[in-house]
Coordinates of C-alpha atoms in Angstrom, one line a residue:
M1 CA -0.2 0.1 0.0
E2 CA 0.8 3.0 -1.2
S3 CA 2.1 5.8 1.2
P4 CA 0.4 9.3 1.3
K5 CA 3.6 10.8 0.5
N6 CA 4.5 8.7 -2.5
K7 CA 0.4 9.3 -3.5
K8 CA 1.1 13.5 -3.2
K9 CA 4.7 13.1 -5.6
I10 CA 2.5 10.8 -8.2
N11 CA 0.1 12.9 -8.1
K12 CA 1.5 15.9 -9.0
K13 CA 3.4 14.6 -11.9
K14 CA -0.1 13.7 -13.4
L15 CA 0.0 17.5 -13.1
M16 CA 2.5 18.9 -14.8
I17 CA 2.6 16.4 -17.0
Y18 CA -1.2 17.9 -18.0
A19 CA 0.0 21.3 -17.6
V20 CA 2.8 20.3 -19.9
F21 CA 0.0 19.0 -22.5
L22 CA -2.2 22.0 -22.0
A23 CA 0.7 24.5 -22.5
M24 CA 1.7 22.3 -26.0
L25 CA -2.0 22.6 -27.5
F26 CA -2.6 26.0 -26.3
S27 CA 0.9 26.5 -28.3
I28 CA -0.7 24.6 -31.2
F29 CA -3.6 27.1 -31.3
L30 CA -1.5 30.0 -30.7
L31 CA 0.8 28.8 -34.1
T32 CA -2.2 28.3 -36.2
A33 CA -3.5 31.2 -35.3
Y34 CA -0.2 32.8 -35.8
G35 CA 0.0 30.6 -38.7
F36 CA -3.9 32.0 -40.4
H37 CA -2.8 35.6 -39.3
N38 CA 0.5 36.0 -41.1
K39 CA -0.9 34.1 -44.6
G40 CA -3.9 36.9 -44.4
R41 CA -6.4 34.1 -43.7
L42 CA -9.9 34.8 -44.3
P43 CA -11.9 34.2 -40.9
K44 CA -14.1 31.4 -40.5
F45 CA -17.3 31.9 -41.9
T46 CA -16.5 34.5 -45.1
Y47 CA -18.8 34.1 -48.1
V48 CA -18.7 36.2 -51.2
D49 CA -22.3 35.6 -52.8
N50 CA -23.1 32.8 -51.0
I51 CA -19.7 30.4 -51.9
D52 CA -18.0 30.1 -48.8
V53 CA -14.2 31.1 -48.4
S54 CA -13.2 30.3 -44.6
F55 CA -9.7 30.2 -44.0
M56 CA -8.3 31.2 -47.3
T57 CA -5.6 33.6 -48.5
Y58 CA -6.7 36.3 -50.9
E59 CA -5.6 34.3 -53.6
E60 CA -7.0 30.9 -53.0
A61 CA -10.4 32.7 -52.7
S62 CA -10.4 34.5 -55.6
E63 CA -9.4 31.9 -57.7
K64 CA -12.5 29.3 -55.7
I65 CA -14.8 32.0 -57.0
L66 CA -13.9 32.7 -60.2
S67 CA -14.4 29.7 -60.9
L68 CA -17.8 29.3 -59.8
K69 CA -18.8 32.3 -61.1
P70 CA -16.4 33.3 -64.4
K71 CA -16.7 36.3 -67.0
E72 CA -17.0 33.7 -69.6
F73 CA -21.2 33.4 -68.1
L74 CA -22.1 37.4 -68.8
Q75 CA -20.2 37.5 -72.3
N76 CA -21.8 34.2 -73.3
S77 CA -25.3 35.2 -71.8
F78 CA -27.9 36.4 -74.2
I79 CA -31.6 37.5 -74.7
N80 CA -33.5 36.3 -77.2
M81 CA -37.2 39.6 -78.0
K82 CA -39.6 37.4 -80.1
Y83 CA -42.2 39.3 -82.2
K84 CA -43.9 36.8 -84.8
D85 CA -41.2 35.2 -86.3
N86 CA -39.0 37.5 -86.1
T87 CA -36.1 37.7 -83.0
V88 CA -33.8 40.7 -81.7
T89 CA -31.0 39.3 -80.1
K90 CA -28.8 40.6 -77.7
A91 CA -25.5 40.1 -75.4
L92 CA -25.9 41.5 -71.7
S93 CA -22.6 42.8 -73.0
D94 CA -24.6 45.1 -74.5
F95 CA -26.7 46.6 -72.0
N96 CA -22.9 47.5 -70.4
A97 CA -23.6 44.8 -68.1
E98 CA -20.8 43.9 -65.5
Y99 CA -20.0 41.2 -62.5
H100 CA -18.1 43.4 -60.6
I101 CA -16.4 40.3 -59.3
D102 CA -13.0 42.4 -58.4
K103 CA -15.3 44.6 -56.4
A104 CA -15.9 41.6 -54.2
L105 CA -12.4 40.0 -54.1
K106 CA -10.9 43.9 -53.0
E107 CA -13.3 43.5 -49.7
I108 CA -12.1 40.1 -49.2
N109 CA -8.0 41.7 -49.5
R110 CA -9.4 44.9 -46.7
I111 CA -10.8 41.9 -44.6
S112 CA -7.8 39.9 -44.9
R113 CA -5.5 42.9 -43.9
E114 CA -7.6 44.1 -41.4
R115 CA -7.5 41.4 -38.8
T116 CA -5.5 42.2 -35.7
F117 CA -2.8 38.9 -34.2
L118 CA -5.7 38.9 -31.1
K119 CA -8.3 39.0 -33.2
T120 CA -7.4 36.3 -35.0
I121 CA -7.1 34.2 -31.4
S122 CA -9.9 35.2 -30.4
L123 CA -12.2 33.8 -33.5
L124 CA -10.7 30.1 -32.2
F125 CA -12.2 30.5 -28.4
I126 CA -15.7 33.0 -29.1
K127 CA -18.3 30.0 -29.6
E128 CA -20.7 33.1 -32.3
K129 CA -18.5 33.1 -34.5
P130 CA -19.7 36.3 -36.7
K131 CA -20.9 35.8 -40.1
Y132 CA -18.8 38.3 -42.7
S133 CA -21.1 37.7 -45.9
I134 CA -19.8 40.3 -49.3
P135 CA -22.3 39.8 -52.3
I136 CA -21.3 40.1 -55.6
S137 CA -22.4 43.1 -56.9
F138 CA -24.2 44.0 -60.7
S139 CA -24.7 46.6 -62.8
Y140 CA -26.3 47.5 -66.3
S141 CA -27.3 50.0 -67.9
K142 CA -31.5 51.2 -67.5
E143 CA -30.5 54.1 -70.0
V144 CA -29.2 52.0 -72.6
I145 CA -32.4 49.4 -72.4
G146 CA -34.4 52.0 -72.5
E147 CA -32.7 53.0 -76.0
L148 CA -33.0 49.5 -77.7
S149 CA -36.9 49.6 -76.3
K150 CA -37.4 52.7 -78.3
E151 CA -35.4 50.8 -81.3
V152 CA -37.5 48.1 -81.0
S153 CA -40.4 50.3 -80.9
N154 CA -40.0 52.3 -83.9
K155 CA -38.9 49.2 -86.1
Y156 CA -42.0 47.0 -85.3
N157 CA -44.3 49.7 -84.8
K158 CA -47.0 50.1 -88.1
L159 CA -49.5 52.8 -88.2
P160 CA -53.2 51.7 -89.2
V161 CA -53.8 52.6 -93.0
D162 CA -57.8 53.9 -93.6
A163 CA -59.9 52.2 -96.1
V164 CA -60.2 53.9 -99.2
L165 CA -62.0 55.1 -101.8
K166 CA -61.1 55.1 -105.2
K167 CA -63.4 56.0 -108.7
K168 CA -63.1 53.3 -111.2
G169 CA -64.9 54.8 -114.3
S170 CA -68.4 55.0 -113.5
S171 CA -67.7 52.9 -110.1
F172 CA -66.3 53.0 -106.9
E173 CA -64.0 50.2 -105.2
I174 CA -62.9 50.2 -101.6
E175 CA -59.3 49.6 -100.9
K176 CA -59.6 47.9 -97.4
E177 CA -58.2 48.8 -94.1
V178 CA -55.3 47.6 -92.4
S179 CA -54.4 47.5 -88.7
G180 CA -51.4 49.1 -87.0
V181 CA -49.2 47.6 -84.8
N182 CA -47.8 49.7 -81.4
I183 CA -45.6 48.0 -79.3
K184 CA -45.9 48.9 -75.8
E185 CA -42.6 50.3 -75.3
Q186 CA -42.1 50.6 -71.4
E187 CA -43.3 47.1 -70.4
L188 CA -40.8 45.7 -73.1
K189 CA -38.2 47.6 -71.2
D190 CA -39.4 46.3 -67.7
K191 CA -39.2 43.0 -69.6
I192 CA -35.3 43.3 -70.8
I193 CA -34.3 44.7 -67.2
K194 CA -36.2 41.8 -65.5
A195 CA -34.5 39.5 -68.0
V196 CA -31.2 41.0 -67.3
E197 CA -31.1 40.9 -63.7
S198 CA -31.9 37.6 -63.1
F199 CA -28.1 36.7 -64.2
T200 CA -26.9 35.2 -61.4
G201 CA -23.3 34.3 -62.7
S202 CA -23.9 30.8 -61.7
S203 CA -24.8 29.8 -64.9
P204 CA -24.5 31.5 -68.8
L205 CA -28.2 33.4 -69.6
N206 CA -30.4 32.6 -72.6
I207 CA -33.6 33.3 -71.9
E208 CA -36.5 34.5 -74.5
I209 CA -38.7 37.7 -74.3
L210 CA -42.3 38.0 -75.9
I211 CA -42.5 41.8 -77.4
P212 CA -45.4 43.0 -76.0
F213 CA -47.4 44.7 -78.2
E214 CA -51.3 45.5 -79.3
I215 CA -52.8 46.0 -82.5
T216 CA -54.4 49.3 -83.5
N217 CA -57.6 49.7 -85.7
A218 CA -57.9 52.0 -89.3
L219 CA -60.4 54.9 -88.1
I220 CA -61.8 54.5 -92.0
T221 CA -63.4 50.8 -92.6
E222 CA -64.5 49.4 -95.3
E223 CA -67.6 48.9 -93.4
I224 CA -67.7 52.6 -93.3
L225 CA -67.1 52.9 -96.5
K226 CA -69.7 51.3 -98.3
D227 CA -72.1 53.5 -98.0
S228 CA -69.8 56.6 -98.7
H229 CA -69.9 57.1 -102.4
S230 CA -73.0 58.9 -103.0
L231 CA -73.3 61.8 -104.9
I232 CA -73.5 64.7 -102.0
A233 CA -72.9 68.1 -104.6
E234 CA -72.1 69.4 -108.3
F235 CA -71.3 72.2 -109.7
K236 CA -70.0 73.5 -113.4
T237 CA -68.9 76.4 -115.4
S238 CA -68.5 76.5 -118.8
L239 CA -64.7 77.6 -120.4
S240 CA -63.8 77.5 -124.2
P241 CA -62.8 74.3 -125.2
T242 CA -59.1 75.2 -126.5
G243 CA -56.2 77.6 -125.2
N244 CA -53.6 77.5 -123.2
R245 CA -56.0 78.3 -120.0
T246 CA -58.3 75.5 -121.2
S247 CA -55.4 73.6 -121.1
N248 CA -53.8 74.9 -117.6
I249 CA -57.5 74.4 -116.4
I250 CA -57.1 70.4 -117.2
T251 CA -53.6 70.1 -116.0
A252 CA -54.7 71.4 -111.9
A253 CA -58.5 69.8 -112.3
A254 CA -56.6 66.8 -113.2
A255 CA -54.1 67.7 -110.0
V256 CA -57.4 67.6 -108.0
N257 CA -59.3 64.8 -109.5
G258 CA -59.0 61.3 -106.5
T259 CA -58.5 63.5 -103.7
Y260 CA -59.5 61.7 -100.7
L261 CA -60.2 63.7 -97.5
K262 CA -60.9 62.3 -94.7
P263 CA -63.7 63.7 -92.1
Q264 CA -62.6 66.9 -90.7
E265 CA -59.6 66.9 -92.8
V266 CA -59.1 70.7 -94.3
F267 CA -58.0 70.8 -98.4
S268 CA -56.2 73.7 -99.6
L269 CA -56.1 74.0 -103.4
N270 CA -52.3 75.6 -103.2
K271 CA -51.5 72.6 -101.5
A272 CA -52.8 69.7 -103.9
L273 CA -51.6 71.4 -106.7
G274 CA -48.9 72.4 -105.6
S275 CA -45.9 74.5 -107.5
R276 CA -47.4 76.0 -111.3
T277 CA -44.9 75.3 -113.6
A278 CA -44.1 75.1 -116.8
A279 CA -42.0 71.6 -116.4
K280 CA -46.0 69.9 -115.3
G281 CA -47.3 71.5 -118.3
Y282 CA -49.0 74.6 -117.1
K283 CA -49.1 77.4 -120.0
S284 CA -48.6 81.0 -119.7
A285 CA -52.9 82.3 -119.9
P286 CA -54.4 85.4 -119.3
V287 CA -54.3 86.5 -115.7
F288 CA -56.6 88.8 -113.2
S289 CA -53.9 91.1 -110.9
N290 CA -54.9 94.0 -108.4
G291 CA -58.0 95.2 -110.9
T292 CA -55.3 94.6 -114.6
V293 CA -55.1 91.9 -116.9
S294 CA -51.5 90.8 -117.5
T295 CA -50.5 87.0 -118.8
A296 CA -48.9 84.8 -116.2
I297 CA -48.3 80.4 -116.1
A298 CA -50.8 78.7 -115.1
G299 CA -53.5 81.9 -115.7
G300 CA -57.0 80.8 -116.0
I301 CA -57.4 77.9 -112.7
C302 CA -58.7 80.1 -110.5
Q303 CA -62.0 79.3 -112.7
L304 CA -61.0 75.6 -110.5
A305 CA -61.5 77.1 -107.4
T306 CA -64.8 79.0 -108.4
T307 CA -66.2 75.7 -108.6
L308 CA -64.5 73.9 -106.1
Y309 CA -66.3 76.5 -103.8
N310 CA -69.6 76.3 -105.0
T311 CA -69.7 72.7 -104.9
A312 CA -68.4 72.7 -100.7
L313 CA -71.3 75.4 -100.8
L314 CA -73.9 73.2 -101.7
S315 CA -72.4 70.2 -99.9
N316 CA -72.7 72.2 -96.3
M317 CA -69.0 71.8 -96.1
D318 CA -67.1 75.1 -93.9
I319 CA -64.9 77.3 -95.9
V320 CA -61.4 77.8 -94.2
E321 CA -60.6 80.6 -96.4
R322 CA -61.8 82.5 -99.5
K323 CA -60.7 85.3 -101.5
P324 CA -63.0 87.2 -104.6
H325 CA -61.0 88.0 -107.2
S326 CA -60.0 91.7 -108.4
L327 CA -62.3 91.7 -111.0
T328 CA -65.2 90.0 -111.7
V329 CA -65.3 86.6 -113.8
G330 CA -67.9 85.8 -116.9
Y331 CA -68.4 81.8 -115.5
V332 CA -70.7 82.7 -112.4
P333 CA -72.6 85.3 -110.6
P334 CA -70.1 88.1 -108.4
S335 CA -69.7 87.4 -105.0
L336 CA -69.8 83.4 -105.8
D337 CA -65.9 83.0 -107.1
A338 CA -62.8 81.9 -105.8
T339 CA -59.3 83.0 -106.3
I340 CA -55.7 82.0 -105.9
S341 CA -52.2 83.1 -106.8
G342 CA -48.7 81.4 -105.8
N343 CA -49.3 80.7 -102.5
N344 CA -51.4 83.2 -101.4
P345 CA -54.4 83.5 -101.4
D346 CA -55.8 80.5 -100.7
F347 CA -58.5 78.0 -100.9
K348 CA -59.6 76.1 -98.6
F349 CA -62.6 74.0 -97.1
K350 CA -62.8 71.1 -94.1
N351 CA -65.2 68.8 -94.1
N352 CA -67.5 68.2 -91.6
K353 CA -69.2 65.5 -92.0
E354 CA -68.3 62.0 -89.9
T355 CA -67.1 60.7 -93.2
P356 CA -65.0 60.8 -95.6
I357 CA -65.6 62.5 -99.1
Y358 CA -64.1 61.7 -102.5
I359 CA -63.5 64.8 -104.9
E360 CA -63.5 64.3 -108.4
S361 CA -62.1 66.9 -110.9
Y362 CA -62.5 66.7 -115.2
V363 CA -63.1 68.6 -118.1
S364 CA -65.6 67.9 -120.3
E365 CA -67.2 69.2 -123.6
G366 CA -66.6 72.5 -122.8
S367 CA -66.8 72.7 -118.8
L368 CA -66.0 72.1 -116.0
Y369 CA -67.2 69.6 -113.5
V370 CA -66.5 69.2 -109.7
N371 CA -68.4 66.6 -107.6
F372 CA -68.4 65.4 -104.2
Y373 CA -69.3 61.7 -103.7
G374 CA -69.1 60.9 -99.6
K375 CA -72.6 59.4 -96.9
K376 CA -75.7 60.9 -98.4
D377 CA -77.3 63.0 -96.3
E378 CA -80.6 61.8 -95.4
G379 CA -82.4 65.4 -93.3
P380 CA -84.3 68.2 -94.6
Y381 CA -81.9 70.8 -95.1
T382 CA -81.3 71.4 -98.3
Y383 CA -79.1 74.8 -99.8
K384 CA -79.4 77.5 -102.6
F385 CA -76.9 80.0 -103.3
T386 CA -77.6 83.3 -105.1
S387 CA -75.7 86.9 -105.8
S388 CA -77.1 89.8 -105.6
I389 CA -75.2 94.0 -107.3
I390 CA -75.3 96.3 -104.3
S391 CA -74.1 99.2 -106.0
Q392 CA -71.9 100.3 -108.9
K393 CA -70.1 103.2 -108.1
G394 CA -66.6 104.9 -109.5
G395 CA -65.5 102.2 -112.2
Y396 CA -66.6 99.6 -108.9
L397 CA -69.4 97.2 -108.0
K398 CA -70.1 96.2 -105.1
S399 CA -72.2 92.9 -104.9
R400 CA -73.6 90.2 -101.7
A401 CA -74.0 86.4 -101.8
Y402 CA -76.6 85.0 -100.3
K403 CA -77.5 81.2 -98.4
H404 CA -81.2 80.5 -98.6
T405 CA -82.0 76.4 -96.4
Y406 CA -84.6 75.4 -96.9
E407 CA -85.7 72.5 -94.5
N408 CA -88.7 69.9 -96.7
G409 CA -88.5 72.6 -99.6
K410 CA -89.9 75.2 -97.3
L411 CA -87.3 78.5 -96.8
I412 CA -86.6 78.7 -93.8
K413 CA -83.4 81.1 -93.6
T414 CA -81.2 83.3 -95.8
E415 CA -78.2 85.5 -94.7
I416 CA -75.7 86.4 -95.8
L417 CA -72.4 84.9 -97.2
S418 CA -70.2 87.3 -98.0
T419 CA -70.2 90.9 -99.8
D420 CA -67.5 91.7 -102.0
T421 CA -65.5 94.6 -104.4
Y422 CA -64.3 94.2 -108.1
K423 CA -63.0 96.8 -110.4
I424 CA -65.9 97.1 -113.7
H425 CA -64.1 96.0 -116.5

């Protein structure tokens, strides 16, 4: 049986062994921590975009991240925008897209450099380990996406085309309307942004989106024009069968013939004729200028303005612009004429109907004809226009035009249309 004294020596020896062992373990911990610290290793629980880089050096962490999120994935990522049978393909790089791995790696490097030795040791002992989570930021240009959306919209947008009434011989034909397309530009932009933001960097992106659009309908349809080819007004004026003046009127009438005027559209005779030049077939003929008679290219075409004016009156159109001649004419009474010259004055009227009108103008058998076709007004009103001479003195004639409104054949109103002054010749 051991003596108490020997037992005490043994226990003391054991304690010394335990102390040495613990000191060795502590030294190992210190050396490990010192090694991690000196090698710039990252703390435990360090993540970059959910990639664990704990205890790695900056170089090791960089290598691992780049192996899992290579930049080639970004370069080989595409968005395919599909419209019907057409596809517009764009790479993410077209939107200035960048995956900022370098920025995350710099943050890792900063963490590894800023750790102190004592902090490294403390991480080995604390129970609740701090988690370092570094996101990899991703950027792109919304402005570039907006420009692309506009470009795609301009490429596929198509305005609707109204149905058109055309006269062929004595009958009319209708060219059917064509619907248009309107690309929803903002919705397309939002779709592209959503697709770009779905890129995670862990694999290439190849996504298809449908380009959003809506069909736009034409305002004037074939159905509307089915009943819009009745004769609603006609007027004719007499002219000489031959000569430069008649030739000019034939040329001008041909330019106006077939004009198609939409509802609320304003007709301008100067615009319809354009420049009157010899190259277009116009010849020199008499013209009125400030109360005198001279000659000029396209002389005589004011007769077309006058004939149009009277047809517009009978159709009850809104007269926008009309100016009388400086001298009286022989083909209509005073105050029922209209003149044009160059760009000013002009003759203009507005189609105040709810349906289009078709203008027919031509010369035949010594007369200039202007006919308006459209939807026949079934209302009770008809119109008549007259003029009277108010006075003649000092070489001038003053006249007045009247508009007479009839309801079911009964005169209900007479109003002054215009009062004009002419030089007597």
